[in-house]
Coordinates of C-alpha atoms in Angstrom, one line a residue:
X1 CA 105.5 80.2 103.1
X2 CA 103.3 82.3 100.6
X3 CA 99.5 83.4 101.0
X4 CA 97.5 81.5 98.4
X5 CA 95.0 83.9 96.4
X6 CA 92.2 82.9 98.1
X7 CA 93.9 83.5 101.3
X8 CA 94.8 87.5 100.3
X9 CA 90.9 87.1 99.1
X10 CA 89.1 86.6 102.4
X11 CA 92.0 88.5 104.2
X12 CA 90.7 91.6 101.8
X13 CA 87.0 90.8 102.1
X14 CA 86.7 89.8 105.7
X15 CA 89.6 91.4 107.7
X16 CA 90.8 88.1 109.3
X17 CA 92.6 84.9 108.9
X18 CA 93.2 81.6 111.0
X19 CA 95.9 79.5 110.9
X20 CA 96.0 76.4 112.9
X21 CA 98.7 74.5 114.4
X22 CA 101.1 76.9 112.4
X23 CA 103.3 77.3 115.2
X24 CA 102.9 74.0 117.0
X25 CA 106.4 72.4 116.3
X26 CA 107.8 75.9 118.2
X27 CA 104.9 75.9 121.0
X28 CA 107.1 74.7 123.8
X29 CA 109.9 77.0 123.5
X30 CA 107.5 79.8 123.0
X31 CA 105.9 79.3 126.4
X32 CA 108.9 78.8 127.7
X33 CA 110.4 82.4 127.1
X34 CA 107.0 84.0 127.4
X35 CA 106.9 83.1 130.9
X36 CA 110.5 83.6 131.2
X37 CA 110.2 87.6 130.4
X38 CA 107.6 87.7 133.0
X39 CA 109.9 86.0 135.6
X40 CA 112.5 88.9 134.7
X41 CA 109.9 91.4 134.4
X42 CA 108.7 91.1 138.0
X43 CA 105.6 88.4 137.2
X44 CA 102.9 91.2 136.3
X45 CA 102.6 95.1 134.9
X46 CA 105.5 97.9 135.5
X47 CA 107.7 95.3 137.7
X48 CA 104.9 93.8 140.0
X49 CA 103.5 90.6 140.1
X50 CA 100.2 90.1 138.3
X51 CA 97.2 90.2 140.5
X52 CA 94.5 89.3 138.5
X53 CA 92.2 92.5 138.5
X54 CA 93.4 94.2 135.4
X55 CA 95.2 93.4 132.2
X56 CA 99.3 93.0 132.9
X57 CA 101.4 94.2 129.3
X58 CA 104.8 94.6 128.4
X59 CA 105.9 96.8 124.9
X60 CA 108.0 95.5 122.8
X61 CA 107.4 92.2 124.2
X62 CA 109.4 89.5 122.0
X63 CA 111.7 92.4 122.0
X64 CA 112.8 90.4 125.3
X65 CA 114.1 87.7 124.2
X66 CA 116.0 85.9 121.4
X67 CA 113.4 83.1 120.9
X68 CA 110.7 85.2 120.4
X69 CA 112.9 87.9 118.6
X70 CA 113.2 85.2 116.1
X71 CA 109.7 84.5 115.2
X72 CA 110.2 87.4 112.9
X73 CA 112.6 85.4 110.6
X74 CA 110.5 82.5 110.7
X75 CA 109.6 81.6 107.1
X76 CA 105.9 81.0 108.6
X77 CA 105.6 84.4 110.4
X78 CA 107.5 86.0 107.4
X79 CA 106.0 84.6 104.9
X80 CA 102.4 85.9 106.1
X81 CA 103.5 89.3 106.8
X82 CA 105.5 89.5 103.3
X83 CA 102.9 87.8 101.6
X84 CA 100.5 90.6 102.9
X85 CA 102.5 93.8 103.3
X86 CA 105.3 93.2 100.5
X87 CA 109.1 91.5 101.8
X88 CA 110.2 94.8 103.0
X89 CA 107.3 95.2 105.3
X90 CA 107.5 97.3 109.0
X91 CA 107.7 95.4 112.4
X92 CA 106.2 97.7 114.5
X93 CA 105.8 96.8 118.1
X94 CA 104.7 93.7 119.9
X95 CA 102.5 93.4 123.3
X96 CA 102.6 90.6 125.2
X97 CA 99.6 89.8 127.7
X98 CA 98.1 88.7 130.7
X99 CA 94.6 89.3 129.7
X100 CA 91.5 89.6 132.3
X101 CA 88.1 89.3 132.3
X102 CA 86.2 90.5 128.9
X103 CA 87.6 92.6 126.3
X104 CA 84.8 95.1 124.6
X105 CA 84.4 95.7 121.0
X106 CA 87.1 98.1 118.9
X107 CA 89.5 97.9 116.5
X108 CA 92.9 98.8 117.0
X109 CA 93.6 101.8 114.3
X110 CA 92.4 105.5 114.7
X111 CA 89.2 105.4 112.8
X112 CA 89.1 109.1 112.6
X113 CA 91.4 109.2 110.0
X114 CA 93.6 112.3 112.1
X115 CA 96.8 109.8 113.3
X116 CA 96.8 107.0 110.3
X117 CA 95.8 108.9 107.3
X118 CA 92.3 108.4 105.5
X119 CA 91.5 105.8 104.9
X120 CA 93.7 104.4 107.6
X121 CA 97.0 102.9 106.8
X122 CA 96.8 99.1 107.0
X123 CA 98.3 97.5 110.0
X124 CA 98.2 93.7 110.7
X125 CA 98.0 92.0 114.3
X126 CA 99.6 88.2 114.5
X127 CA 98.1 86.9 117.5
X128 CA 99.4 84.0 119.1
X129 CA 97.5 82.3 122.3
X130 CA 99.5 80.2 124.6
X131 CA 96.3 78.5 126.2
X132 CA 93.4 76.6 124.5
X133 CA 90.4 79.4 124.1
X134 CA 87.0 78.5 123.6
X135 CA 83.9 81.2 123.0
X136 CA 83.2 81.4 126.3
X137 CA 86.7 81.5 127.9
X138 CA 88.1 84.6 126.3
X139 CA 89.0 83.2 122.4
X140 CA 89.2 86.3 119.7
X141 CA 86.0 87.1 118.3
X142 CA 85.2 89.4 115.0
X143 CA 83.1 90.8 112.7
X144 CA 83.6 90.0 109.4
X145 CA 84.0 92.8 107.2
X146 CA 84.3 95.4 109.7
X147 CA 87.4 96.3 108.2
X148 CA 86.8 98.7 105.4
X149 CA 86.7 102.2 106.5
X150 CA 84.1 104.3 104.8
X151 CA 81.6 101.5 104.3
X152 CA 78.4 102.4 105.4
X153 CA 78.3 98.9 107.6
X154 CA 81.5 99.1 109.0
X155 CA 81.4 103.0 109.7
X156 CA 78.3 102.2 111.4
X157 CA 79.8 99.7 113.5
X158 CA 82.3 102.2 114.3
X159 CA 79.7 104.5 115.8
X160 CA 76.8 102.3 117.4
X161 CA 79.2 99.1 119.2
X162 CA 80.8 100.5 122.1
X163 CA 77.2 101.3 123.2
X164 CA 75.5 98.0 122.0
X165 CA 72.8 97.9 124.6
X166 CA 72.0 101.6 124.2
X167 CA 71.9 101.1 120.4
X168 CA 70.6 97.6 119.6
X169 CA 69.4 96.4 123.2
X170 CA 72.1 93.9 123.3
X171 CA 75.0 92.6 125.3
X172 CA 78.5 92.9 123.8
X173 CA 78.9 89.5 124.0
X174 CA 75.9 88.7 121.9
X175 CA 76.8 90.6 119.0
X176 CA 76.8 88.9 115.7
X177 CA 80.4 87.7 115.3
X178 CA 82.8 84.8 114.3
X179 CA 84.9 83.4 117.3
X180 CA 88.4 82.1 116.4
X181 CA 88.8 79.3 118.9
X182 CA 92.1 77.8 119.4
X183 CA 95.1 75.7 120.6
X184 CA 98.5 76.3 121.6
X185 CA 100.5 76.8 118.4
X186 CA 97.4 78.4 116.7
X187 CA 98.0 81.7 115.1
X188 CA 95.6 84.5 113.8
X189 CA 95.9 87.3 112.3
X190 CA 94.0 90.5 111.2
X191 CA 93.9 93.9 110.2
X192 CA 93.9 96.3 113.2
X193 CA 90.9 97.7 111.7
X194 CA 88.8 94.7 112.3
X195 CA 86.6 94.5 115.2
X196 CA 87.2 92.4 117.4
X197 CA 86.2 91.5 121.1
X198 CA 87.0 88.3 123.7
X199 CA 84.6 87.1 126.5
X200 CA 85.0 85.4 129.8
X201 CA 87.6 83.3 130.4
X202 CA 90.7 83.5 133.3
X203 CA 91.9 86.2 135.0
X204 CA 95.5 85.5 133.4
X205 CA 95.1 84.7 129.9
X206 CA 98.3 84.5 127.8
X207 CA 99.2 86.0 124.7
X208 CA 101.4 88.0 122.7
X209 CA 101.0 90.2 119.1
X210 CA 103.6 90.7 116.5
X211 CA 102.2 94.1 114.4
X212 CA 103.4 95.1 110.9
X213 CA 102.8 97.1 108.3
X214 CA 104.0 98.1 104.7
X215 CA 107.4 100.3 104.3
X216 CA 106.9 103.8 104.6
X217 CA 107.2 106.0 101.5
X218 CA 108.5 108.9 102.0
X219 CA 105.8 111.2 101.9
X220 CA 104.0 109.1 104.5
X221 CA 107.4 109.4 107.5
X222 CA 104.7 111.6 109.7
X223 CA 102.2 108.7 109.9
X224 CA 105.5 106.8 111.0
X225 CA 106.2 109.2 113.8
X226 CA 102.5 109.7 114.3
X227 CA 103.0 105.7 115.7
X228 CA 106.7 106.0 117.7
X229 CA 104.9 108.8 119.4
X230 CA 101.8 107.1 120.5
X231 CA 104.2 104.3 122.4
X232 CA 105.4 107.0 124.3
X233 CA 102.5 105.9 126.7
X234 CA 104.3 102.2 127.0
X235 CA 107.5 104.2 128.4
X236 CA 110.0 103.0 126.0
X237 CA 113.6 103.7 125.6
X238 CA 113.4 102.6 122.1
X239 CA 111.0 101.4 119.3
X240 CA 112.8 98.1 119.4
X241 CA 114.0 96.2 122.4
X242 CA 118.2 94.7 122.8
X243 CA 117.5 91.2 122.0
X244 CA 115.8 92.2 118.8
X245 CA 118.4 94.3 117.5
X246 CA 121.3 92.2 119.5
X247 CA 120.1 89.0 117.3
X248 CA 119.5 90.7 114.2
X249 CA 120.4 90.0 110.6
X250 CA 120.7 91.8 107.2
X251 CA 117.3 90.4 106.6
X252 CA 115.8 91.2 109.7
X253 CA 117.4 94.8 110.2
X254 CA 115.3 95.5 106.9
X255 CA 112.3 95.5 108.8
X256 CA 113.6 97.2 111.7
X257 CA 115.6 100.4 110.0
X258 CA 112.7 102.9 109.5
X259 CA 111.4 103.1 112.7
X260 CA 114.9 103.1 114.0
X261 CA 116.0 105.8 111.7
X262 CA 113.0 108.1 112.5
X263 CA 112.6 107.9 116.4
X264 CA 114.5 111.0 117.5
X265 CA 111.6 112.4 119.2
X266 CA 110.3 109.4 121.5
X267 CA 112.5 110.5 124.3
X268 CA 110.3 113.8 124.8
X269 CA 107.4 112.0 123.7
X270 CA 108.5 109.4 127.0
X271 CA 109.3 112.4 129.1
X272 CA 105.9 114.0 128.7
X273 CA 104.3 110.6 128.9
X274 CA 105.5 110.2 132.2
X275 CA 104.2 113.1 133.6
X276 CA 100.9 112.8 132.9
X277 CA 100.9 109.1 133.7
X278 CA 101.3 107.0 136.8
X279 CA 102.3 103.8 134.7
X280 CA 103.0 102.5 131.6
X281 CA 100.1 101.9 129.7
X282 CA 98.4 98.3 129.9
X283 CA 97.6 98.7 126.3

């Protein structure tokens, strides 16, 4: 599978792209190992079950197992990520979620330019939902265009949403936006530097991202340490976890071997994590 034109078009000009049903034929054995990680995991965040009150997360998360290591060879899921980042793109870390309550507005780079480079290096979020979302019952919502650092609209988003009442005496959840409703088997995906929000919904909402970006060049190896380092908070033992590398391939190793040739420091990085922390991050 290739990105048309017009795909790469309104991926550049809008920041987001919906593809339905893309996964459908795989849905069942999807869920299946999703909810089997959790079993193994201790049913919640950092071994205990999930209660409901706050988001439960687990880094890497298809890292777990050998289904959803595989998604990464998928001609669908590889075929988006090479069609956007070039075939030797980056897999960089996957979440997986039990999502509560509302999600506020931000994007998920460093818009400051200090950890990512400036303009921000270009990272893109696969997001695949394993219950049907609606607008009002926590589906992916964002703002078109809010993408492109250093636009005068989207750099003003970046300064005036988090405070949306304050600024434009309105809610979060009324903000102008597009909401990506959707079925199992549904994927999206988006740059991390899209905005992007959810509302409402149940107080165990499941999902789990597959985040890639292009291959590093050589000059650019700090802004690839700059991001094993900030998983430090998640705990990890390594970028990547044993199914992953257990299962992998020539083809896959390809986008596994930077990260695994540069992560020499996330040990400390962990160490001091862990002292400042009393748990793994919930993302």
């Amino acid at each position: 599978m290739r990105l048309t034109k017009e795909q790469l078009a309104f991926m550049d000009t809008f920041g987001y792209l919906g593809f339905p049903g893309l996964l459908k034929d795989r849905i069942d054995e999807i869920v299946e190992a999703f909810e089997a990680v959790w079993t193994e995991r201790g049913g919640g965040h950092d071994g205990k079950p999930h209660d409901g009150t706050a988001r439960s997360c687990i880094v890497p998360f298809i890292d777990q197992h050998t289904v959803l290591s595989s998604l990464i060879d998928d001609p669908r899921v590889n075929g988006i990520f090479g069609s956007l980042l070039g075939d030797d793109f980056v897999y960089l870390g996957s979440d997986g979620n039990f999502y509560v309550s509302d999600t506020n507005w931000h994007s998920d780079t460093d818009w400051s330019g200090k950890k990512r480079g400036a303009p921000p290096r270009i990272y893109y979020k696969m997001a695949i939902y394993l219950d049907p979302l609606t607008r009002e019952t926590g589906a992916l919502r964002v703002i078109p265009g809010s993408h492109r650092w250093g636009d005068a609209y989207a750099d003003s988003l970046e300064s005036q949403i988090r405070k949306s009442g304050e600024n434009w005496g309105i809610e979060g959840w009324e903000v102008p936006a597009v909401a990506l409703e959707t079925q199992p088997g549904d994927i999206v995906v988006f740059n991390q530097n899209t905005k992007h929000s959810a509302w409402g919904g149940s107080d165990r909402r499941r999902m789990f991202t597959i985040n890639c970006t292009a291959r590093f060049a050589d000059k650019d190896i700090p802004l690839l340490k700059n991001e094993i380092a900030a998983a430090a908070r998640f705990w990890l033992d390594s970028v990547y976890g044993d199914a992953m590398l257990e299962t992998a391939g020539p083809a896959r190793m390809k986008h596994l071997e930077q990260p695994l040739t540069h992560q020499d420091h996330l040990v400390e990085e962990v160490r001091k994590a862990r002292l400042r922390m009393e748990e793994p991050s919930r993302g």
